[in-house]
Amino acid sequence: MIAVCRLRIVEWRRRQISLQPFVKLFFVILLVVGFYGCSNLQLLKTPQNDSHQWQQYGGTIERTNGSSSLLQPPLSVAWMYDASAGYSEYSVTIADSIVYIGTLLGEVYAVHAHTGENIGSYDFESAIYGAPVVDHSMLYVATANSEVSLYGFDLMKGRVVWKAALGGIETSPLLLGDNLFVTTLDGDVYSINKHTGTANWKFLTPLFERPAFLRSSPASDGKSLVFGCDDGSVFCISIEDGKLLWHSRTEKSVVASPSIWNGRVFVGSQDGAMYAFNLSDGALVWKQSLGSPIYSSQAVGEHYVYAGTSSGDIVCLKSETGEILWRHKAQSAISCAPLLAGKVLYVGSLDRSLYALDADTGTLLWNETLEGRIKSMPVVWNEFLVLPLDNKMVVGMKRGGGE
Amino acid sequence: MLTRVIIIVFLVELLTTAAFAQFFYFGRNKVQYTTFDWHVLKTEHFDIYYYPEMRELAERGASFAEESYKALEQKFNHNVGNRIPLIFYSSHLHFQQTNTTPGFIPEGVGGFFEFLKGRVVIPYNGSLWDFRHVIKHELVHVFMHSKVMRVLSDHRLAQDRLPPLWFTEGLAEFWSTDWDVQAEMVLRDAVVNNYVVPLSRMEQISGSYLMYKEGQNLLQFLASRYGDEKVLLMMENFWKATSFEDVFKKTTGKTYQEFDDDWLYWLKKTYYPLLALADPPSAVSKPIVEEGFNSKPVYYQHGTKREIYFLGNHTGYSSIYRIPFDSAKAKLEIVIEGERTEDLEAFHLFQSKLDISLDGLLAFVTKSGENDALHIYDIERNKLTQTYKFDSLVVLGSPSWSPDGKRIVFSSVDKSGSSDLYIWDTGREELTRITHDFYDDKDPAWSPDGNWIAFSSDRTPFGYHGKYNLFLLNLSTNGIEYLSYGDESYYSPTWSPDGKSLVFTSDIGGARNIWMMQFDTPLTPNPSPSGRGVGGEGGSAKKLTHFTTAAFDPAWTDSGLVFSAFEDFSFQLRYIKNVQKLYDSSNTSKSLSLTPLEKPWEPKAIVAEDSAQPPRYSGDYSLDIAGSQISTDPVFGTAGGAYLALSDILGNEQYYFLLYNTAQSTDELLESFNIAVSRFSLQQRANYAYGVYRFSGRRYDLRDPDLYFYERVFGGYFALSYPLSKFRRVEAAISVSNSDKEVIYGIEERRALFLSNSISFVHDNSLWGPSGPLDGSRFNVTLAYTTDIQFSNANYYSAIFDYRHYFRLAQRSAYAVRLWLFYNEGKEARRFFMGGSWDLRGYPRWSLRGKKLWLTSHELRFPFLDQLGLRFPFGGVTFVGLRGALFFDAGSAWDDTYRETLGSIGGGVRINLGGVFVLRYDIGKRIVNNLRNFDDEVFQQFFFGWDF
């Protein structure tokens, strides 16, 4: 009897022991799935400096939307990536052959710039309007979450290393030195230490007639920060301490992000005019009516400002005087900033067409109708042009390339 | 789900077997009087459906549409990805025939956007300004819908919601038109009379015109107070919350309540000061009729009899009324009742005026079948004496007698959409067109000397912006001369009896009031050197009334003016006297400079590319609905299937497909397929349907003698419905079906090849209240015959008589009567059934069955509680419009031998929930023993369903 019991106990223990590997494996799988279900965005090698990188929206801190890469049309689609969500006008950032795509669903995707192959993704759980900022192995992401809205994400570790509760952000952060500058929907502007996520200072937009959101991304010359406001204001504050330097007015909302060039601030307003202000004191230098509301930002090159309007006009103005030099008509609204790549101006329209114009003359060099409306600005990196479409795809186009 | 399948099967069977004879429906008819030869004009963004008679109008509409599209693209920062179907009709009468929506279209509907196929359907009313406005209004809906769906899609959210109606309609008005005099009238009245509904309770007026205007005003205020950009931002933020109030708060920073505090205060600040300068009509004029909707008054005097005739709606039906004038105890009397018969189908309540000749002939217009008709009613003989219809003219309006009583001038919209003036000579029966252009000419008024016709038209350059001025048509020369010229509107000119004065209404100053001009020298029919009959360069007009809201359609009496005035959201008839004194003492005048500054306007058009042969419409089909379902039932087992419906863009041709399976095991699979395919054609006046089907499964059929059985049936049917008018129709159906029935409990099998025929006559002109009909009548008479042409297993005929009449007792009360006589006789005759809340109350639902059945119901319907509110600390609920009923029912059902007459008596309460269905509760006693005794017990029944 006792022998039988012992035998049975031994048998039971054997059974117990034999289950353990499976249990362990189960939990390992669970952990892996759980981990990768949340995030699998982890780079295997440290990103290198890239002379053509598009690190943040606008290309530079002045947000001139000019690319150091030269890319001549005609182009054809080399790859497509399905991120299954919508995109804002701020588009992608590219560094060290990796394209970082923020979506309105709150995910950041990293794909190979040459092939469109998926590298990884991370879910920040709230809509991402502004383009993510890539700085070596760090990625800075702003979301529309009304509480925690700015993240520092370590690409090598594959996780968030700091977060800041700033209120909803629907613009692109500006990286300047060790700091990030963001404008928020609550009407605040923050300077944030990029290493720790702590605030250096906060600027509260003055209420003139009514509360207003900030949906314009800030631009800088290294000393001051300029941004537009829903109430039609354009503000300039000090980088050092966030003190107001000057404030100017347009007649309707400024949702476009300003560009700084040669001591001037250029920005379009929903009143249908392009404005140029003195960066030093905000005095109006010129104002040029373009005939219909301006929702998108501009590109600025040597002596020229390029803007798109909601009536489909692509306009080139002389930066010194605002004189209209040429105009090209698209079939539908221009909702995103153009990109200047050398002497070629690339502009996307809601008519689903990508236009390439001669930046000096406005002559149409090439255009291609794609599968979705174009509401995000194109970004050129080396021989590729990357462009999110509103059919939830991101396309990589190349000169003479093909699928 | 299974119930739905059964219903679909049931509906198909409705048209196929003898069961059709036993089930019936009422309803009015949407009559396709006109055969439209549809063509398609393709522009950059639109596919425009039109018919050749209105081609020029369609091309103008195309230009308006493209112009609106470009403007809205900028406002929405968005474009519509697909081509937009625009369907135009050249008149509202044609529009009422559309199959793009199954429902009836009231006269006040100016167009609609239909979500399923993204169609925009718009009628023309004679005014190009209105046409342009409505096109843009509907396109705002298209853009808004597209934008909101895109926003939800970008955030990967279900595209299953839209902003509330006040926002969608308010936006459509706000972004399609300016704040105009009519909008101002409504808001002024609402503020001054304290019935503005705040945003936090806007659902109370959902769908009403007040909601449209409040929504427009609210958005206008929001834009001016919180920023223009907030309106678009509201849509771009739509993804941020499921409740629109939360979206509103995230966008503006204000809750509805906080916004109401700002907005309502601003409204008061804006409109209360008006009372220092103007008065509500009730404060400064005498009432004639204050209740209901009243318009287009005209005065009649014969001997000592002094009366006002007018168009009104007091009962739900529009009619011509009369009331003794200037009598303290004046009582309204219906002279000509409308909306019950084909000849007097609709009166165009606010659009077409009346006129009475010197010898007492009342001229008025109604919709009468396909087109409008001009009627003459002899007041003294109380008799309709003449009716005139004109083949080429669709809509008629505002007849005006010549002083000799032999001719009538009226405005009309023809098949092309042109709105012009015509003269009808009643003696010679000759029709003469006196204007012929695209301008909208209306409100003609024949001068007392017979030489002039004054009218209102948009034929000045200001007409491009929707402004109407006054003109004189010289009948000697057919020349048209200005009477007014300005960037404001003038309407309803009316001559004084001596011809020396003309009163009219104008919106000079921001509200529509009564003005008058006097002619210092008589008008001469011979042209002066300046080419004008009116003396001098122009005259002046003086303002007679200073109302806060509006006055319409003034008419001279022997002592003053009677007119329609808007106040407290009703159109009242009111009266002012001492007109000359008002004129002399008026401090508000307007100089009328008649020198034209610019040429009249010409609307742009987009011309079809192939002008010789415009492309004809050949059918453009798309899916309406598709779905699949699985259900299980303890008695009938499991069923699964799919259904889909297709129709063309015009809604004229519809196809339905049904496929499901009721197999309970794999070996039943093939045998248990159920398929039905039907086609419905609604394009012609005679609507028809046909189809084929195959059904197999266990059935529980109250009508069948065997009650519960397994049946396999396949066959085909053809059904026809021919409307004689909006209120009457004839229906016929024929079907052939092969039936193989196994009676489960009887273990019998029955095979038959049925041939079923039926014919019905249906009448319905009932007027519905919140829980059921309150006025009019409806009936259905059906004869049917079914025979088994192969096995002689069935052979029966059916007769159905269902009559219901509603005697109106008061505005909201009625006495309703119903009589059913149902008769089935023959082999395998079906059974009728009754019992329950819908027929013989007090008895279990459908518990009484028989091949013969009769029922009579008598019910008194009345309002019970207007409002019942329950308020808790955390919220509340409000029920409105509880209605009461007292009833008596009696009837019986039997097969061959009459059994017993059963009855019941009692009372009940009904409440309409959301306009979708009615909950009903009845309590009472049965009457048994051939109506000799009351049952001891009290019964209670709680169910849903409309009153009979």
mmCIF file of C-alpha atoms in Angstrom, chain A residues 114-214:
data_model
loop_
_atom_site.group_PDB
_atom_site.id
_atom_site.type_symbol
_atom_site.label_atom_id
_atom_site.label_comp_id
_atom_site.label_asym_id
_atom_site.label_seq_id
_atom_site.Cartn_x
_atom_site.Cartn_y
_atom_site.Cartn_z
ATOM 1 C CA HIS A 114 15.581 52.364 -49.638
ATOM 2 C CA THR A 115 13.064 49.536 -49.563
ATOM 3 C CA GLY A 116 10.157 50.493 -47.368
ATOM 4 C CA GLU A 117 10.759 47.391 -45.332
ATOM 5 C CA ASN A 118 9.394 47.560 -41.821
ATOM 6 C CA ILE A 119 11.963 47.925 -39.050
ATOM 7 C CA GLY A 120 9.619 48.387 -36.129
ATOM 8 C CA SER A 121 6.914 50.445 -34.560
ATOM 9 C CA TYR A 122 5.822 51.886 -31.259
ATOM 10 C CA ASP A 123 2.383 52.842 -30.080
ATOM 11 C CA PHE A 124 2.212 56.142 -28.226
ATOM 12 C CA GLU A 125 -1.558 55.703 -27.889
ATOM 13 C CA SER A 126 -2.587 59.166 -28.977
ATOM 14 C CA ALA A 127 -2.645 60.906 -32.337
ATOM 15 C CA ILE A 128 0.709 62.143 -33.598
ATOM 16 C CA TYR A 129 0.362 65.263 -35.703
ATOM 17 C CA GLY A 130 3.865 66.645 -35.682
ATOM 18 C CA ALA A 131 6.711 64.856 -37.391
ATOM 19 C CA PRO A 132 8.845 62.905 -34.883
ATOM 20 C CA VAL A 133 12.233 64.485 -34.223
ATOM 21 C CA VAL A 134 15.188 62.145 -34.633
ATOM 22 C CA ASP A 135 18.413 63.000 -32.829
ATOM 23 C CA HIS A 136 21.018 60.245 -33.055
ATOM 24 C CA SER A 137 19.604 57.422 -30.961
ATOM 25 C CA MET A 138 16.734 59.417 -29.544
ATOM 26 C CA LEU A 139 13.325 60.010 -31.000
ATOM 27 C CA TYR A 140 11.126 62.823 -29.691
ATOM 28 C CA VAL A 141 7.429 62.412 -30.270
ATOM 29 C CA ALA A 142 4.582 64.816 -29.517
ATOM 30 C CA THR A 143 0.997 63.580 -29.268
ATOM 31 C CA ALA A 144 -2.471 65.049 -28.920
ATOM 32 C CA ASN A 145 -3.004 63.475 -25.514
ATOM 33 C CA SER A 146 -4.356 66.143 -23.248
ATOM 34 C CA GLU A 147 -2.122 64.947 -20.424
ATOM 35 C CA VAL A 148 1.139 63.200 -21.209
ATOM 36 C CA SER A 149 1.999 64.495 -24.628
ATOM 37 C CA LEU A 150 5.774 64.618 -25.163
ATOM 38 C CA TYR A 151 8.004 61.569 -25.151
ATOM 39 C CA GLY A 152 11.698 60.878 -25.298
ATOM 40 C CA PHE A 153 12.137 57.461 -26.865
ATOM 41 C CA ASP A 154 15.472 55.658 -26.885
ATOM 42 C CA LEU A 155 15.820 53.883 -30.203
ATOM 43 C CA MET A 156 18.582 51.615 -28.962
ATOM 44 C CA LYS A 157 16.728 50.541 -25.871
ATOM 45 C CA GLY A 158 13.408 50.475 -27.629
ATOM 46 C CA ARG A 159 11.536 52.265 -24.877
ATOM 47 C CA VAL A 160 10.357 55.570 -23.547
ATOM 48 C CA VAL A 161 12.919 57.090 -21.232
ATOM 49 C CA TRP A 162 11.026 60.177 -20.248
ATOM 50 C CA LYS A 163 7.637 61.762 -20.757
ATOM 51 C CA ALA A 164 6.211 65.185 -20.092
ATOM 52 C CA ALA A 165 2.622 66.221 -19.379
ATOM 53 C CA LEU A 166 2.234 69.404 -21.374
ATOM 54 C CA GLY A 167 -1.317 69.195 -22.722
ATOM 55 C CA GLY A 168 -2.266 68.178 -26.250
ATOM 56 C CA ILE A 169 0.237 68.965 -29.011
ATOM 57 C CA GLU A 170 -0.741 69.036 -32.679
ATOM 58 C CA THR A 171 2.468 70.540 -34.004
ATOM 59 C CA SER A 172 6.057 69.473 -34.605
ATOM 60 C CA PRO A 173 8.573 69.965 -31.805
ATOM 61 C CA LEU A 174 11.654 72.025 -32.570
ATOM 62 C CA LEU A 175 15.016 70.619 -31.540
ATOM 63 C CA LEU A 176 17.659 73.225 -30.852
ATOM 64 C CA GLY A 177 20.768 72.243 -28.946
ATOM 65 C CA ASP A 178 19.813 70.428 -25.781
ATOM 66 C CA ASN A 179 16.283 71.617 -25.795
ATOM 67 C CA LEU A 180 12.992 70.922 -27.439
ATOM 68 C CA PHE A 181 10.422 73.635 -28.034
ATOM 69 C CA VAL A 182 6.755 72.811 -28.410
ATOM 70 C CA THR A 183 3.534 74.749 -28.876
ATOM 71 C CA THR A 184 0.393 73.254 -27.335
ATOM 72 C CA LEU A 185 -3.340 73.347 -27.867
ATOM 73 C CA ASP A 186 -3.741 75.005 -24.485
ATOM 74 C CA GLY A 187 -1.893 78.026 -25.807
ATOM 75 C CA ASP A 188 1.386 77.293 -24.006
ATOM 76 C CA VAL A 189 4.916 77.129 -25.336
ATOM 77 C CA TYR A 190 7.463 74.997 -23.510
ATOM 78 C CA SER A 191 11.196 74.664 -23.533
ATOM 79 C CA ILE A 192 12.020 71.094 -22.494
ATOM 80 C CA ASN A 193 15.363 69.575 -21.677
ATOM 81 C CA LYS A 194 15.778 66.859 -24.261
ATOM 82 C CA HIS A 195 17.712 64.583 -21.892
ATOM 83 C CA THR A 196 15.321 64.634 -18.966
ATOM 84 C CA GLY A 197 11.974 65.905 -20.233
ATOM 85 C CA THR A 198 11.838 68.620 -17.587
ATOM 86 C CA ALA A 199 10.604 72.065 -18.464
ATOM 87 C CA ASN A 200 13.083 74.934 -18.584
ATOM 88 C CA TRP A 201 10.390 77.527 -18.972
ATOM 89 C CA LYS A 202 6.807 77.967 -20.109
ATOM 90 C CA PHE A 203 5.265 80.794 -22.067
ATOM 91 C CA LEU A 204 1.561 81.469 -21.800
ATOM 92 C CA THR A 205 0.053 82.990 -24.894
ATOM 93 C CA PRO A 206 -1.712 86.208 -23.915
ATOM 94 C CA LEU A 207 -5.452 86.188 -24.481
ATOM 95 C CA PHE A 208 -6.353 89.158 -26.596
ATOM 96 C CA GLU A 209 -9.942 88.650 -27.527
ATOM 97 C CA ARG A 210 -10.512 84.999 -26.860
ATOM 98 C CA PRO A 211 -8.778 81.728 -26.029
ATOM 99 C CA ALA A 212 -6.922 80.323 -28.976
ATOM 100 C CA PHE A 213 -5.086 77.160 -29.826
ATOM 101 C CA LEU A 214 -1.548 76.949 -31.099
#
